[in-house]
Coordinates of C-alpha atoms and ligand atoms in Angstrom, one line a residue:
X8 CA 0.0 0.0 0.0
X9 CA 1.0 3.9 -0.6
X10 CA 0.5 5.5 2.6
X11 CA 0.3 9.3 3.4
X12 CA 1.0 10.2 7.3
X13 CA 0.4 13.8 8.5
X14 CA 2.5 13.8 11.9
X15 CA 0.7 16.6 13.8
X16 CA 4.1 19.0 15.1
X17 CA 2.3 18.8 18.9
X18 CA 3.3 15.1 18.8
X19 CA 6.5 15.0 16.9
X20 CA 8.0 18.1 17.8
X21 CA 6.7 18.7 21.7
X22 CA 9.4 20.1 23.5
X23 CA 11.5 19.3 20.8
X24 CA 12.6 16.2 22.5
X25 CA 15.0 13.7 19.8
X26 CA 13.4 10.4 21.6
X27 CA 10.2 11.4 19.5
X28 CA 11.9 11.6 16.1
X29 CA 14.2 8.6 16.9
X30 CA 10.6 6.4 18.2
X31 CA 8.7 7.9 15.0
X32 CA 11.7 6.7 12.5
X33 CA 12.4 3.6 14.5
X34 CA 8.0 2.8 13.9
X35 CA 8.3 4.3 10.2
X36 CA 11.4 2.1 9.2
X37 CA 10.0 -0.7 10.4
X38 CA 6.4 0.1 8.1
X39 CA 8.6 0.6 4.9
X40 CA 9.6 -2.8 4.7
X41 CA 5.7 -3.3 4.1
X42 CA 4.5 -0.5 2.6
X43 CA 5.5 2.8 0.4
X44 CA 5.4 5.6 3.4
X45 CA 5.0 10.0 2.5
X46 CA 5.1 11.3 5.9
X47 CA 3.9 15.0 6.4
X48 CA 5.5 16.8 9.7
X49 CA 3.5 19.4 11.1
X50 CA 5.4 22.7 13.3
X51 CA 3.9 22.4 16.5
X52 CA 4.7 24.3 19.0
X53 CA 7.7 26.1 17.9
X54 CA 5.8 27.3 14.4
X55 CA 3.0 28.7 16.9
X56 CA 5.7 30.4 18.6
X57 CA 7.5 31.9 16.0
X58 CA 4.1 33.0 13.9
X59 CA 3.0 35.2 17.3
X60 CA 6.4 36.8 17.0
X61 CA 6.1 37.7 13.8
X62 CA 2.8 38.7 14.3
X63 CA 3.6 41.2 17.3
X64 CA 6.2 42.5 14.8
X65 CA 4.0 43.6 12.1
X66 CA 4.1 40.5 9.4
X67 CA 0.9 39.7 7.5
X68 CA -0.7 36.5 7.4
X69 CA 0.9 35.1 4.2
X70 CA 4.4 36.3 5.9
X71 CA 3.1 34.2 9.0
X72 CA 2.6 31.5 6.8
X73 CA 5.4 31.3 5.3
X74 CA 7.5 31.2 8.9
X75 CA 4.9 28.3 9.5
X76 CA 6.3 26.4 6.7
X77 CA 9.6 27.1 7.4
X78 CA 9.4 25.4 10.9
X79 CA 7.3 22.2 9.6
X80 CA 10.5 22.0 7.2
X81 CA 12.9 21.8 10.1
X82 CA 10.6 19.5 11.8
X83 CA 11.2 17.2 8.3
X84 CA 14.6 17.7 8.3
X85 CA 15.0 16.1 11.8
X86 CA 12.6 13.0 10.8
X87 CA 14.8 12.5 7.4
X88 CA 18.1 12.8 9.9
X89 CA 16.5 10.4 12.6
X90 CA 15.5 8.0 9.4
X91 CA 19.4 7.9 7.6
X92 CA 19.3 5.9 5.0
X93 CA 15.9 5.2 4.9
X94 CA 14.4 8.2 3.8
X95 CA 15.0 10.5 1.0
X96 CA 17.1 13.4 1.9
X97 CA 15.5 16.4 1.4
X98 CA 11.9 17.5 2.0
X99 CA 10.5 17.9 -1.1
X100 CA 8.5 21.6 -1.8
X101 CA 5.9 20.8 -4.1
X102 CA 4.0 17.8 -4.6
X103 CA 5.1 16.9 -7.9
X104 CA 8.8 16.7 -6.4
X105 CA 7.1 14.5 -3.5
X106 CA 5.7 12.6 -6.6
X107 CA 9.5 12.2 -7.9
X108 CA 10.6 11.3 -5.0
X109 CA 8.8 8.8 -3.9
X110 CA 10.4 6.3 -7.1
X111 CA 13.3 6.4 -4.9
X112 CA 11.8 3.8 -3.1
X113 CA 12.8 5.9 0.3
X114 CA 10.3 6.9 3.0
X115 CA 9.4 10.7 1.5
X116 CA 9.0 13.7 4.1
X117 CA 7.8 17.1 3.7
X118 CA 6.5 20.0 5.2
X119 CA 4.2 22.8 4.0
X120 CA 4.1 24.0 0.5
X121 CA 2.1 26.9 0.1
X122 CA 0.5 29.9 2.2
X123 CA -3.5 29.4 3.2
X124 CA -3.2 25.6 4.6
X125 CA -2.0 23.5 7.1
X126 CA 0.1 20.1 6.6
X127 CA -3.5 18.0 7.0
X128 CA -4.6 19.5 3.9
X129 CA -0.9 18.8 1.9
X130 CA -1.3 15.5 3.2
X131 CA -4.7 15.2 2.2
X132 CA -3.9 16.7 -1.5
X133 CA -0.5 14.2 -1.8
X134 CA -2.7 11.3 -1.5
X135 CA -4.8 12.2 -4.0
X136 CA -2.5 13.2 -6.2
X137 CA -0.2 9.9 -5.4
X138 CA -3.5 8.0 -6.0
X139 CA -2.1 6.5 -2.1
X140 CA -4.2 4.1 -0.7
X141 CA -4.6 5.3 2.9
X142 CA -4.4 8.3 4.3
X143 CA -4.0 8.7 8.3
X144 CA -3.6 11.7 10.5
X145 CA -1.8 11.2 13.7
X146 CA -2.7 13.9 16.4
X147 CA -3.5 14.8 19.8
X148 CA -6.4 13.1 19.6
X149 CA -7.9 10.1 19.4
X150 CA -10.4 10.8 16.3
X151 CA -13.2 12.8 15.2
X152 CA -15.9 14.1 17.9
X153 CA -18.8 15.5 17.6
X154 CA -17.9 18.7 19.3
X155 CA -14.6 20.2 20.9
X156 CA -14.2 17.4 23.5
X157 CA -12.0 19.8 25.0
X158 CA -15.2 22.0 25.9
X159 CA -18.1 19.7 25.4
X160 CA -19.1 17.3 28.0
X161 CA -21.6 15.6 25.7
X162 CA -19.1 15.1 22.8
X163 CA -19.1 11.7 21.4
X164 CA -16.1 10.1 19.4
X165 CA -17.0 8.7 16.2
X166 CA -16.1 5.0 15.5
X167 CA -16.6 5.5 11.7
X168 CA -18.3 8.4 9.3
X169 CA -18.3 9.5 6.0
X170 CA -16.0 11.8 4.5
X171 CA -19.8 14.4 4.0
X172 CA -20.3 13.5 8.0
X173 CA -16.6 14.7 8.7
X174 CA -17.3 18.0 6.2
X175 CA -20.3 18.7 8.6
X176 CA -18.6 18.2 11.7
X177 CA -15.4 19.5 11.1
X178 CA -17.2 22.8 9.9
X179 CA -19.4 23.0 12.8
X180 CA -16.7 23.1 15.1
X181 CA -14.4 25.5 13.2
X182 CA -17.2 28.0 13.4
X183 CA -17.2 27.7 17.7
X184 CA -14.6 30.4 18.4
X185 CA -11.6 28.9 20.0
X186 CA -12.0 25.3 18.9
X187 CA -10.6 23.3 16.8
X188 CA -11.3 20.3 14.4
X189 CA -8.4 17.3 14.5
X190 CA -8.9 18.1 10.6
X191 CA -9.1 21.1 9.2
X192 CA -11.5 21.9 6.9
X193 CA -9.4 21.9 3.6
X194 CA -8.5 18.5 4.5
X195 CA -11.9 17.2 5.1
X196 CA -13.2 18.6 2.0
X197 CA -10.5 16.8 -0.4
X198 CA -11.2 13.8 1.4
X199 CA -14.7 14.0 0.8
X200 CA -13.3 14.8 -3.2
X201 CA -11.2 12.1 -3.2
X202 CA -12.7 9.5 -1.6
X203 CA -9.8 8.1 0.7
X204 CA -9.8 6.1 3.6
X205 CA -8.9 8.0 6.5
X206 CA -7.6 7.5 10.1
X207 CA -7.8 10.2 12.5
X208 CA -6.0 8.7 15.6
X209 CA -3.9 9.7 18.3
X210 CA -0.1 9.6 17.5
X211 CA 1.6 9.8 20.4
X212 CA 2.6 6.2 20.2
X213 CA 4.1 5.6 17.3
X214 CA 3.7 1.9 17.4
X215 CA 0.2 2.3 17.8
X216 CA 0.0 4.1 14.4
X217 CA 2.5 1.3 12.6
X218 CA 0.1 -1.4 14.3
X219 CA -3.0 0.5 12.9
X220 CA -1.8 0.8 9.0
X221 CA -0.4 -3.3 9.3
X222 CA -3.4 -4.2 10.3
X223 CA -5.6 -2.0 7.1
X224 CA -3.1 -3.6 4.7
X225 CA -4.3 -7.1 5.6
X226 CA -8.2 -6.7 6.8
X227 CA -11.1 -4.7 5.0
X228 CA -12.5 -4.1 8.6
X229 CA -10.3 -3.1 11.3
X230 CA -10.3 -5.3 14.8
X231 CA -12.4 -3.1 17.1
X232 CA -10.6 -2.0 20.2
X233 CA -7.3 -2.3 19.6
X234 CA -6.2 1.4 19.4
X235 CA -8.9 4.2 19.4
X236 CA -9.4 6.0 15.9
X237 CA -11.9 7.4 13.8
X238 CA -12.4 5.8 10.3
X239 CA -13.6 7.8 7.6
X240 CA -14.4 5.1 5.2
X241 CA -13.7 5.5 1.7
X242 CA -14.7 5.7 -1.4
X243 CA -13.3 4.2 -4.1
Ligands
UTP2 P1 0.7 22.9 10.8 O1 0.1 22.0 9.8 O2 1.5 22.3 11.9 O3 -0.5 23.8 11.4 O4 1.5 24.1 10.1 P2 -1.4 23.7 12.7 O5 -2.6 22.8 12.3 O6 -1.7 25.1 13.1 O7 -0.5 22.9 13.7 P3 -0.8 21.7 14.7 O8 -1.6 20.7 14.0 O9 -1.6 22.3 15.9 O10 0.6 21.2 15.1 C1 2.0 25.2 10.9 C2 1.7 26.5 10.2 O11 2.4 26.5 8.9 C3 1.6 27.2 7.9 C4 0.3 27.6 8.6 O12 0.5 28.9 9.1 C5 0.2 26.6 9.7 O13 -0.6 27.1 10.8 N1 1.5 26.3 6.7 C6 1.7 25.0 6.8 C7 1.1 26.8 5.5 O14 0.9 28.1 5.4 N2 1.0 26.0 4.4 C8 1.3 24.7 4.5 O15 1.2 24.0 3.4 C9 1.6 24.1 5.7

């Protein structure tokens, strides 16, 4: 299977910590010897950080962006060093150069490519344009709710939903100020387009996300139970 992995930067880059990268490339070098991996590193923390700055010191948004990108860059750099051998050495910047990468055979990682977006939604356009199989988006949570679990008592996870179900909720939620979606809504809205399968879990073990994608490359319907996602079935 081609696989495309958006690594939120909260998990892979909190407190900027090496034993994540080294765990995440250990799990991801182990997964290549299965499958064809594109892994898409989000900034975290430190792009937050650095997008306030400039901010405060009068950039615009597109300006901001562009720092943002930047930072998910670095956090792609330290993934390919963690990785060696076994990932292709620079971050592509477009997705066509993602595209010619990936015939090296070597686990691909990139960043952010363009102003407007976040890394869920250049994950979610790399898999369609790589025609990948699966798609999954490792986060701080453990799927898709149907509220801001954060702030809603009542919020309830979903086991499975369609790509138009995740559209709904994932724009419901973006319109409570303050919350936020585990997809954004770019994302959703190409997944809906495209048709992928999806997995929204939480990847703060890497293992756990390695153990999820072996076991879709085997069985049409996932064992209930063993880690908590959301599965946004496909289409095609
Ligand atoms: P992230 O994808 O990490 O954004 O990109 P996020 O969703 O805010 O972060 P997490 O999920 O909480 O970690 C960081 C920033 O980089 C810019 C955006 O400003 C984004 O917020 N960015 C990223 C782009 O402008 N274009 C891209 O293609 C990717």
């Amino acid at each position: 299977m081609l696989v495309v992995i958006s690594v939120g930067g909260s998990i892979l880059a909190k407190d900027l910590n090496p034993d994540s990268f080294i765990s995440y490339a250990n799990a991801l070098s182990t997964l290549a010897k299965e499958h064809r991996l594109v892994v898409v590193t989000g900034g975290g923390v430190a792009a937050r950080n650095y997008i306030n700055v400039a901010r405060s010191v009068g950039a615009n948004e597109v300006v901001c962006d562009f720092i943002g990108i930047d930072v998910t860059r670095l956090n792609a750099q330290l993934l390919i060093s963690a990785l060696g051998n076994d990932a292709f050495p620079e971050p592509p910047r477009t997705y066509k150069d993602a595209g010619a990468a990936l015939t090296s055979s070597k686990i691909v990682v990139m960043g952010g490519v363009i102003p407007g977006q976040t890394t869920d939604a250049v994950s979610a356009i790399l898999a369609e344009y790589l025609n990948a199989d699966l798609m999954l988006i490792a986060t701080s949570v453990d799927g898709v709710y149907s509220a801001d679990p954060t702030t809603d008592p009542d919020a309830i996870r979903f086991e499975k939903m369609t790509a138009k179900e995740l559209v709904n909720v994932v724009m419901s939620t973006e319109m409570k100020a303050g919350s936020k979606s585990p997809v954004d809504p770019l994302a959703a809205k190409i997944i809906e387009r495209c048709g992928i399968e999806t997995i929204v879990m939480d990847g703060s073990d890497p293992t756990a996300v390695s153990d999820v994608i072996m076991q879709e490359g085997v069985e049409s319907e996932p064992v209930k139970g063993l880690h908590r996602r959301t599965r946004i079935t496909g289409t095609r």
